[in-house]
XYZ file of C-alpha atoms in Angstrom:
128
model
C -31.649 161.203 19.268
C -28.157 160.312 20.565
C -26.684 160.326 17.049
C -28.754 163.239 15.762
C -27.843 165.483 18.717
C -24.225 164.182 18.756
C -24.553 163.508 22.485
C -21.584 161.144 22.668
C -19.274 163.688 21.064
C -20.645 166.404 23.327
C -20.146 164.209 26.396
C -16.520 163.596 25.430
C -15.975 167.370 25.161
C -17.685 168.039 28.477
C -15.680 165.293 30.180
C -12.535 167.330 29.509
C -14.194 170.444 30.916
C -15.378 168.558 34.011
C -11.952 167.042 34.614
C -10.179 170.404 34.328
C -12.705 172.426 36.336
C -13.133 169.818 39.084
C -9.354 169.644 39.426
C -9.226 173.433 39.815
C -12.025 173.379 42.377
C -10.393 170.545 44.335
C -7.091 172.431 44.426
C -8.842 175.405 46.081
C -10.583 173.362 48.771
C -8.566 171.308 51.291
C -11.804 169.535 52.169
C -11.613 167.577 48.868
C -9.780 164.263 49.156
C -10.336 162.883 45.647
C -12.142 163.532 42.386
C -12.889 160.759 39.935
C -15.219 160.290 37.042
C -15.874 159.715 33.403
C -18.115 161.432 30.911
C -20.618 163.395 32.952
C -20.655 161.142 36.019
C -18.244 162.335 38.729
C -17.616 161.641 42.396
C -16.066 164.105 44.802
C -14.841 162.507 48.014
C -14.317 164.748 50.999
C -11.883 164.205 53.821
C -13.589 162.777 56.843
C -14.381 159.619 58.721
C -14.180 156.300 56.930
C -17.638 155.435 55.607
C -17.238 151.828 56.797
C -17.272 153.028 60.406
C -20.177 155.466 60.089
C -23.319 154.524 61.998
C -25.658 157.382 60.937
C -26.507 157.793 64.602
C -26.588 161.577 64.810
C -29.018 164.300 63.841
C -26.092 166.490 62.757
C -26.068 166.880 58.948
C -23.156 165.114 57.307
C -20.348 167.077 55.715
C -21.511 166.058 52.235
C -25.057 167.150 53.057
C -23.837 170.562 54.217
C -21.890 171.036 50.976
C -24.919 169.929 48.926
C -27.200 172.308 50.845
C -24.916 175.272 50.128
C -24.686 174.233 46.463
C -28.485 174.188 46.298
C -28.531 177.752 47.659
C -26.262 178.634 44.724
C -28.621 177.052 42.201
C -27.539 173.449 41.668
C -28.662 170.075 42.938
C -25.716 167.886 43.915
C -26.286 164.331 45.065
C -24.967 162.610 48.144
C -24.839 158.914 48.806
C -26.104 159.076 52.343
C -22.522 158.657 53.531
C -20.687 161.470 55.238
C -18.187 162.361 52.562
C -19.348 161.548 49.019
C -20.820 163.961 46.482
C -22.066 163.022 43.024
C -22.383 165.073 39.866
C -24.329 163.519 37.010
C -25.858 166.230 34.830
C -28.059 165.415 31.873
C -26.327 164.743 28.565
C -28.097 167.791 27.139
C -26.642 170.220 29.711
C -25.649 173.559 28.222
C -22.278 175.186 28.782
C -23.849 177.838 31.006
C -25.761 175.232 33.027
C -22.561 173.244 33.529
C -20.776 176.370 34.707
C -23.633 177.058 37.151
C -23.303 173.514 38.500
C -19.534 173.795 38.945
C -19.751 177.279 40.467
C -22.375 175.999 42.917
C -20.103 173.109 43.900
C -17.255 175.574 44.441
C -19.539 177.696 46.621
C -20.798 174.633 48.481
C -17.286 173.514 49.325
C -16.534 176.905 50.816
C -18.112 175.904 54.115
C -17.587 178.108 57.119
C -14.763 176.522 59.048
C -16.538 174.851 61.904
C -14.851 172.515 64.331
C -16.202 169.545 62.359
C -14.684 170.801 59.105
C -11.360 171.505 60.792
C -11.362 168.004 62.311
C -11.969 166.429 58.887
C -9.145 168.405 57.327
C -6.771 167.693 60.219
C -7.631 164.004 60.177
C -6.818 163.842 56.484
C -3.459 165.515 56.887
C -2.372 163.512 59.949
């Protein structure tokens, strides 16, 4: 299946698309601290508290969860790690070009959170 469908070649092509598009998305959103990945597995780290100090002791949804919820409203499921600031993209190797664009557009939409005090604090903390 992998050889017949040329999935490795397709993944290499899509890696370039992901790298370019995620870089463009990150440049538009000051909430994004870092983007890293390979193939079709990517991590988007958001500015915010250090995960090593997070106690998960609040009922308030994390920043990553709020982004993922908005992305879901736009038609894509984006994973979080349970931490406050990490998002994960890992689409299937058989993703179509249009499905990938839907995923990336949903991430872009998700990152466009209304600027609440919590979002402002994360951005300020990253810049300070």
